[in-house]
PDB file of C-alpha atoms in Angstrom:
ATOM      1  CA  UNK A  16     103.312 104.724 120.797  1.00 44.00           C
ATOM      2  CA  UNK A  17     101.292 106.030 123.742  1.00 47.00           C
ATOM      3  CA  UNK A  18      99.232 109.167 123.680  1.00 51.00           C
ATOM      4  CA  UNK A  19     101.049 110.970 120.868  1.00 85.00           C
ATOM      5  CA  UNK A  20      98.589 111.830 118.134  1.00 93.00           C
ATOM      6  CA  UNK A  21      95.635 112.964 120.269  1.00 96.00           C
ATOM      7  CA  UNK A  22      97.206 116.095 121.847  1.00 94.00           C
ATOM      8  CA  UNK A  23      98.524 117.228 118.471  1.00 95.00           C
ATOM      9  CA  UNK A  24      95.138 116.785 116.802  1.00 95.00           C
ATOM     10  CA  UNK A  25      93.436 118.834 119.530  1.00 96.00           C
ATOM     11  CA  UNK A  26      96.048 121.562 119.168  1.00 95.00           C
ATOM     12  CA  UNK A  27      95.644 121.672 115.388  1.00 94.00           C
ATOM     13  CA  UNK A  28      91.860 121.839 115.729  1.00 95.00           C
ATOM     14  CA  UNK A  29      92.182 124.688 118.215  1.00 93.00           C
ATOM     15  CA  UNK A  30      94.616 126.579 115.994  1.00 93.00           C
ATOM     16  CA  UNK A  31      92.227 126.349 113.075  1.00 90.00           C
ATOM     17  CA  UNK A  32      89.357 127.704 115.148  1.00 90.00           C
ATOM     18  CA  UNK A  33      91.620 130.487 116.377  1.00 88.00           C
ATOM     19  CA  UNK A  34      92.130 131.687 112.812  1.00 85.00           C
ATOM     20  CA  UNK A  35      88.406 132.281 112.399  1.00 81.00           C
ATOM     21  CA  UNK A  36      87.710 135.747 113.750  1.00 75.00           C
ATOM     22  CA  UNK A  37      84.012 136.270 114.351  1.00 77.00           C
ATOM     23  CA  UNK A  38      84.574 139.411 116.406  1.00 73.00           C
ATOM     24  CA  UNK A  39      83.949 141.538 113.314  1.00 71.00           C
ATOM     25  CA  UNK A  40      80.531 139.973 112.849  1.00 77.00           C
ATOM     26  CA  UNK A  41      77.944 142.412 114.108  1.00 85.00           C
ATOM     27  CA  UNK A  42      75.068 141.286 116.272  1.00 87.00           C
ATOM     28  CA  UNK A  43      72.755 142.004 113.343  1.00 89.00           C
ATOM     29  CA  UNK A  44      74.706 139.747 110.973  1.00 89.00           C
ATOM     30  CA  UNK A  45      74.675 136.919 113.502  1.00 88.00           C
ATOM     31  CA  UNK A  46      70.950 137.376 114.079  1.00 92.00           C
ATOM     32  CA  UNK A  47      70.352 137.107 110.325  1.00 93.00           C
ATOM     33  CA  UNK A  48      72.381 133.901 110.162  1.00 90.00           C
ATOM     34  CA  UNK A  49      70.441 132.427 113.058  1.00 88.00           C
ATOM     35  CA  UNK A  50      67.180 133.475 111.410  1.00 91.00           C
ATOM     36  CA  UNK A  51      68.162 131.755 108.170  1.00 91.00           C
ATOM     37  CA  UNK A  52      69.072 128.522 109.973  1.00 87.00           C
ATOM     38  CA  UNK A  53      65.805 128.630 111.921  1.00 88.00           C
ATOM     39  CA  UNK A  54      63.696 129.246 108.817  1.00 91.00           C
ATOM     40  CA  UNK A  55      65.561 126.650 106.768  1.00 88.00           C
ATOM     41  CA  UNK A  56      64.967 124.103 109.501  1.00 85.00           C
ATOM     42  CA  UNK A  57      61.268 124.894 109.692  1.00 87.00           C
ATOM     43  CA  UNK A  58      60.496 125.380 105.990  1.00 87.00           C
ATOM     44  CA  UNK A  59      63.230 123.653 104.044  1.00 83.00           C
ATOM     45  CA  UNK A  60      66.468 125.081 102.722  1.00 80.00           C
ATOM     46  CA  UNK A  61      65.207 125.949  99.221  1.00 82.00           C
ATOM     47  CA  UNK A  62      62.082 127.633 100.534  1.00 88.00           C
ATOM     48  CA  UNK A  63      63.853 130.419 102.411  1.00 91.00           C
ATOM     49  CA  UNK A  64      63.920 133.700 100.503  1.00 92.00           C
ATOM     50  CA  UNK A  65      65.416 137.076 101.326  1.00 93.00           C
ATOM     51  CA  UNK A  66      61.873 138.336 101.858  1.00 92.00           C
ATOM     52  CA  UNK A  67      61.202 135.580 104.419  1.00 93.00           C
ATOM     53  CA  UNK A  68      64.401 136.384 106.285  1.00 94.00           C
ATOM     54  CA  UNK A  69      63.558 140.087 106.313  1.00 93.00           C
ATOM     55  CA  UNK A  70      60.080 139.363 107.662  1.00 93.00           C
ATOM     56  CA  UNK A  71      61.570 137.178 110.398  1.00 92.00           C
ATOM     57  CA  UNK A  72      63.949 140.012 111.286  1.00 92.00           C
ATOM     58  CA  UNK A  73      61.179 142.642 111.065  1.00 92.00           C
ATOM     59  CA  UNK A  74      63.167 144.695 108.553  1.00 91.00           C
ATOM     60  CA  UNK A  75      62.821 145.511 104.863  1.00 90.00           C
ATOM     61  CA  UNK A  76      64.345 143.009 102.443  1.00 87.00           C
ATOM     62  CA  UNK A  77      66.768 145.540 100.856  1.00 89.00           C
ATOM     63  CA  UNK A  78      68.232 146.157 104.317  1.00 90.00           C
ATOM     64  CA  UNK A  79      69.611 142.604 104.320  1.00 92.00           C
ATOM     65  CA  UNK A  80      71.994 143.615 101.541  1.00 93.00           C
ATOM     66  CA  UNK A  81      73.564 146.179 103.853  1.00 91.00           C
ATOM     67  CA  UNK A  82      74.796 143.237 105.917  1.00 91.00           C
ATOM     68  CA  UNK A  83      75.216 140.682 103.122  1.00 92.00           C
ATOM     69  CA  UNK A  84      75.925 142.433  99.790  1.00 93.00           C
ATOM     70  CA  UNK A  85      75.974 139.126  97.884  1.00 91.00           C
ATOM     71  CA  UNK A  86      72.516 138.232  99.106  1.00 91.00           C
ATOM     72  CA  UNK A  87      71.232 134.750  99.857  1.00 90.00           C
ATOM     73  CA  UNK A  88      74.329 132.899  98.653  1.00 88.00           C
ATOM     74  CA  UNK A  89      76.463 134.821 101.124  1.00 90.00           C
ATOM     75  CA  UNK A  90      73.986 134.160 103.927  1.00 90.00           C
ATOM     76  CA  UNK A  91      74.028 130.431 103.160  1.00 87.00           C
ATOM     77  CA  UNK A  92      77.827 130.309 103.152  1.00 87.00           C
ATOM     78  CA  UNK A  93      78.178 132.332 106.335  1.00 88.00           C
ATOM     79  CA  UNK A  94      75.467 130.369 108.141  1.00 86.00           C
ATOM     80  CA  UNK A  95      77.344 127.143 107.441  1.00 85.00           C
ATOM     81  CA  UNK A  96      80.583 128.666 108.696  1.00 86.00           C
ATOM     82  CA  UNK A  97      78.858 130.074 111.780  1.00 86.00           C
ATOM     83  CA  UNK A  98      77.153 126.798 112.630  1.00 86.00           C
ATOM     84  CA  UNK A  99      80.297 124.726 112.341  1.00 87.00           C
ATOM     85  CA  UNK A 100      82.330 127.319 114.235  1.00 90.00           C
ATOM     86  CA  UNK A 101      79.915 127.076 117.167  1.00 90.00           C
ATOM     87  CA  UNK A 102      80.052 123.300 116.948  1.00 93.00           C
ATOM     88  CA  UNK A 103      83.852 123.361 116.862  1.00 94.00           C
ATOM     89  CA  UNK A 104      84.057 125.635 119.896  1.00 94.00           C
ATOM     90  CA  UNK A 105      81.716 123.324 121.823  1.00 96.00           C
ATOM     91  CA  UNK A 106      83.956 120.358 120.997  1.00 97.00           C
ATOM     92  CA  UNK A 107      87.148 122.229 121.836  1.00 96.00           C
ATOM     93  CA  UNK A 108      85.761 123.403 125.180  1.00 96.00           C
ATOM     94  CA  UNK A 109      85.132 119.759 126.083  1.00 96.00           C
ATOM     95  CA  UNK A 110      88.438 118.225 124.989  1.00 96.00           C
ATOM     96  CA  UNK A 111      91.024 120.944 125.583  1.00 94.00           C
ATOM     97  CA  UNK A 112      93.350 119.817 128.371  1.00 93.00           C
ATOM     98  CA  UNK A 113      92.082 116.211 128.279  1.00 96.00           C
ATOM     99  CA  UNK A 114      95.145 113.990 127.925  1.00 94.00           C
ATOM    100  CA  UNK A 115      93.398 110.606 127.952  1.00 96.00           C
ATOM    101  CA  UNK A 116      92.221 109.815 124.397  1.00 96.00           C
ATOM    102  CA  UNK A 117      89.474 107.502 125.670  1.00 96.00           C
ATOM    103  CA  UNK A 118      88.026 110.308 127.772  1.00 97.00           C
ATOM    104  CA  UNK A 119      88.482 112.670 124.831  1.00 97.00           C
ATOM    105  CA  UNK A 120      86.540 110.253 122.621  1.00 97.00           C
ATOM    106  CA  UNK A 121      83.709 110.032 125.148  1.00 97.00           C
ATOM    107  CA  UNK A 122      83.504 113.805 125.382  1.00 97.00           C
ATOM    108  CA  UNK A 123      83.422 114.248 121.611  1.00 98.00           C
ATOM    109  CA  UNK A 124      80.620 111.705 121.352  1.00 98.00           C
ATOM    110  CA  UNK A 125      78.779 113.568 124.117  1.00 97.00           C
ATOM    111  CA  UNK A 126      79.005 116.927 122.318  1.00 97.00           C
ATOM    112  CA  UNK A 127      78.119 115.537 118.915  1.00 96.00           C
ATOM    113  CA  UNK A 128      75.173 113.456 120.058  1.00 96.00           C
ATOM    114  CA  UNK A 129      73.606 116.100 122.286  1.00 95.00           C
ATOM    115  CA  UNK A 130      73.902 118.841 119.666  1.00 94.00           C
ATOM    116  CA  UNK A 131      72.616 116.515 116.970  1.00 93.00           C
ATOM    117  CA  UNK A 132      69.510 115.724 118.998  1.00 93.00           C
ATOM    118  CA  UNK A 133      68.864 119.119 120.554  1.00 92.00           C
ATOM    119  CA  UNK A 134      69.674 121.445 117.638  1.00 88.00           C
ATOM    120  CA  UNK A 135      67.577 120.898 114.471  1.00 83.00           C
ATOM    121  CA  UNK A 136      70.048 122.981 112.442  1.00 82.00           C
ATOM    122  CA  UNK A 137      72.635 120.248 112.964  1.00 86.00           C
ATOM    123  CA  UNK A 138      70.606 117.952 110.730  1.00 83.00           C
ATOM    124  CA  UNK A 139      70.172 120.780 108.240  1.00 81.00           C
ATOM    125  CA  UNK A 140      73.927 121.317 108.085  1.00 81.00           C
ATOM    126  CA  UNK A 141      74.534 117.601 107.509  1.00 84.00           C
ATOM    127  CA  UNK A 142      71.852 117.510 104.823  1.00 81.00           C
ATOM    128  CA  UNK A 143      73.339 120.464 102.953  1.00 81.00           C
ATOM    129  CA  UNK A 144      76.811 118.939 103.018  1.00 84.00           C
ATOM    130  CA  UNK A 145      75.523 115.523 101.921  1.00 84.00           C
ATOM    131  CA  UNK A 146      73.456 117.095  99.121  1.00 84.00           C
ATOM    132  CA  UNK A 147      76.448 119.062  97.891  1.00 84.00           C
ATOM    133  CA  UNK A 148      78.460 115.868  97.609  1.00 84.00           C
ATOM    134  CA  UNK A 149      75.908 114.689  95.035  1.00 88.00           C
ATOM    135  CA  UNK A 150      74.852 117.807  93.117  1.00 86.00           C
ATOM    136  CA  UNK A 151      77.664 120.289  93.936  1.00 84.00           C
ATOM    137  CA  UNK A 152      75.550 123.374  94.536  1.00 80.00           C
ATOM    138  CA  UNK A 153      77.951 125.087  96.946  1.00 82.00           C
ATOM    139  CA  UNK A 154      80.688 127.356  95.576  1.00 84.00           C
ATOM    140  CA  UNK A 155      83.971 125.501  95.107  1.00 88.00           C
ATOM    141  CA  UNK A 156      85.818 127.557  97.720  1.00 87.00           C
ATOM    142  CA  UNK A 157      83.124 126.869 100.321  1.00 86.00           C
ATOM    143  CA  UNK A 158      83.067 123.156  99.449  1.00 88.00           C
ATOM    144  CA  UNK A 159      86.819 122.962  99.988  1.00 90.00           C
ATOM    145  CA  UNK A 160      86.433 124.814 103.270  1.00 87.00           C
ATOM    146  CA  UNK A 161      83.726 122.399 104.417  1.00 87.00           C
ATOM    147  CA  UNK A 162      85.876 119.410 103.444  1.00 89.00           C
ATOM    148  CA  UNK A 163      88.753 120.827 105.472  1.00 90.00           C
ATOM    149  CA  UNK A 164      86.467 121.354 108.485  1.00 90.00           C
ATOM    150  CA  UNK A 165      85.161 117.798 108.331  1.00 91.00           C
ATOM    151  CA  UNK A 166      88.630 116.314 107.965  1.00 93.00           C
ATOM    152  CA  UNK A 167      89.974 118.273 110.945  1.00 93.00           C
ATOM    153  CA  UNK A 168      87.063 117.109 113.077  1.00 95.00           C
ATOM    154  CA  UNK A 169      87.385 113.488 112.011  1.00 96.00           C
ATOM    155  CA  UNK A 170      91.137 113.714 112.612  1.00 96.00           C
ATOM    156  CA  UNK A 171      90.362 114.127 116.319  1.00 96.00           C
ATOM    157  CA  UNK A 172      88.572 110.771 116.314  1.00 97.00           C
ATOM    158  CA  UNK A 173      91.277 109.087 114.228  1.00 96.00           C
ATOM    159  CA  UNK A 174      93.964 110.349 116.591  1.00 96.00           C
ATOM    160  CA  UNK A 175      92.054 109.207 119.675  1.00 96.00           C
ATOM    161  CA  UNK A 176      91.395 105.795 118.108  1.00 95.00           C
ATOM    162  CA  UNK A 177      95.042 105.277 117.231  1.00 94.00           C
ATOM    163  CA  UNK A 178      96.226 106.344 120.673  1.00 95.00           C
ATOM    164  CA  UNK A 179      93.733 103.930 122.240  1.00 95.00           C
ATOM    165  CA  UNK A 180      95.473 101.161 120.319  1.00 92.00           C
ATOM    166  CA  UNK A 181      92.993 100.595 117.507  1.00 91.00           C
ATOM    167  CA  UNK A 182      95.441 101.536 114.774  1.00 84.00           C
ATOM    168  CA  UNK A 183      94.505 103.463 111.606  1.00 83.00           C
ATOM    169  CA  UNK A 184      90.721 103.906 111.684  1.00 86.00           C
ATOM    170  CA  UNK A 185      89.749 106.003 108.672  1.00 91.00           C
ATOM    171  CA  UNK A 186      86.796 103.872 107.584  1.00 91.00           C
ATOM    172  CA  UNK A 187      85.659 103.160 111.129  1.00 92.00           C
ATOM    173  CA  UNK A 188      85.580 106.877 111.951  1.00 94.00           C
ATOM    174  CA  UNK A 189      83.431 107.478 108.858  1.00 93.00           C
ATOM    175  CA  UNK A 190      81.008 104.900 110.283  1.00 93.00           C
ATOM    176  CA  UNK A 191      81.114 106.622 113.668  1.00 95.00           C
ATOM    177  CA  UNK A 192      80.179 109.919 112.011  1.00 94.00           C
ATOM    178  CA  UNK A 193      77.266 108.186 110.274  1.00 93.00           C
ATOM    179  CA  UNK A 194      75.989 106.850 113.599  1.00 94.00           C
ATOM    180  CA  UNK A 195      76.264 110.223 115.344  1.00 95.00           C
ATOM    181  CA  UNK A 196      74.837 112.275 112.491  1.00 92.00           C
ATOM    182  CA  UNK A 197      71.901 109.885 112.244  1.00 92.00           C
ATOM    183  CA  UNK A 198      71.124 110.074 115.967  1.00 93.00           C
ATOM    184  CA  UNK A 199      67.621 111.418 115.459  1.00 90.00           C
ATOM    185  CA  UNK A 200      66.727 108.308 113.485  1.00 90.00           C
ATOM    186  CA  UNK A 201      67.686 105.849 116.209  1.00 93.00           C
ATOM    187  CA  UNK A 202      67.838 107.692 119.550  1.00 91.00           C
ATOM    188  CA  UNK A 203      64.091 108.321 120.064  1.00 90.00           C
ATOM    189  CA  UNK A 204      64.845 110.792 122.842  1.00 92.00           C
ATOM    190  CA  UNK A 205      61.936 111.563 125.163  1.00 93.00           C
ATOM    191  CA  UNK A 206      63.238 115.024 126.026  1.00 90.00           C
ATOM    192  CA  UNK A 207      64.449 114.136 129.524  1.00 93.00           C
ATOM    193  CA  UNK A 208      68.045 114.928 130.587  1.00 90.00           C
ATOM    194  CA  UNK A 209      68.480 111.515 132.209  1.00 92.00           C
ATOM    195  CA  UNK A 210      67.458 109.787 128.988  1.00 94.00           C
ATOM    196  CA  UNK A 211      69.884 111.935 127.016  1.00 94.00           C
ATOM    197  CA  UNK A 212      72.731 110.944 129.326  1.00 93.00           C
ATOM    198  CA  UNK A 213      71.847 107.287 128.792  1.00 95.00           C
ATOM    199  CA  UNK A 214      71.828 107.791 125.025  1.00 95.00           C
ATOM    200  CA  UNK A 215      75.289 109.340 125.187  1.00 95.00           C
ATOM    201  CA  UNK A 216      76.600 106.255 126.973  1.00 96.00           C
ATOM    202  CA  UNK A 217      74.955 103.986 124.404  1.00 95.00           C
ATOM    203  CA  UNK A 218      76.491 106.007 121.596  1.00 96.00           C
ATOM    204  CA  UNK A 219      79.907 105.847 123.227  1.00 97.00           C
ATOM    205  CA  UNK A 220      79.648 102.074 123.589  1.00 96.00           C
ATOM    206  CA  UNK A 221      78.432 101.672 120.004  1.00 95.00           C
ATOM    207  CA  UNK A 222      81.156 103.832 118.501  1.00 96.00           C
ATOM    208  CA  UNK A 223      83.883 102.007 120.416  1.00 95.00           C
ATOM    209  CA  UNK A 224      82.390  98.734 119.203  1.00 94.00           C
ATOM    210  CA  UNK A 225      82.821  99.961 115.633  1.00 92.00           C
ATOM    211  CA  UNK A 226      86.505 100.460 116.358  1.00 92.00           C
ATOM    212  CA  UNK A 227      86.691  96.926 117.733  1.00 89.00           C
ATOM    213  CA  UNK A 228      85.187  95.634 114.487  1.00 84.00           C
ATOM    214  CA  UNK A 229      87.997  97.286 112.615  1.00 73.00           C
ATOM    215  CA  UNK A 230      90.488  95.426 114.767  1.00 72.00           C
ATOM    216  CA  UNK A 231      89.049  92.210 113.351  1.00 57.00           C
ATOM    217  CA  UNK A 232      89.693  93.404 109.774  1.00 59.00           C
ATOM    218  CA  UNK A 233      86.019  93.218 108.877  1.00 51.00           C
TER     219      UNK A 233
END
């Protein structure tokens, strides 16, 4: 079949990102979202109040409602959207124009692993999504949006895997996501760029090995 699914998956991912217009988001709104993610990472998601966010922003708490009329729930929803949008753009910047699915796979692993290790809010995002799968605390519309985001992202890996000759790899890609999202538990990064590059190569080798396992019908 050749390299047929990979280019289409990249195009679909890019089209979806293109529909999300963040140009209307003021600098103040973005700063509030970043403040929430930072505070949630440092203090725990449930601990962050509107008062804490306002103090971090050096403004009065009621002023937050000028930017987010629905309060904390709106900030949570928008922070998730903002975080994944930035993640999606980082991935797209790496893979756009890459025709070789194996190189595309390596680049996706690179982006995911480095952001997972370097950005604490990545673990927060994963934790919120995983928690919602159990207790369903996110609004239904946001949950459906998150599910769509995740499926589009995983579709990139499934397309690359199929074009590399591994065949349908739904379960294997789920395992790959588990490995990448759990990077902080196994990577033990020492903070040095050279070590990070080595970890990326290890992750690439490990994720491709998971695809090979699927070839053996494990």
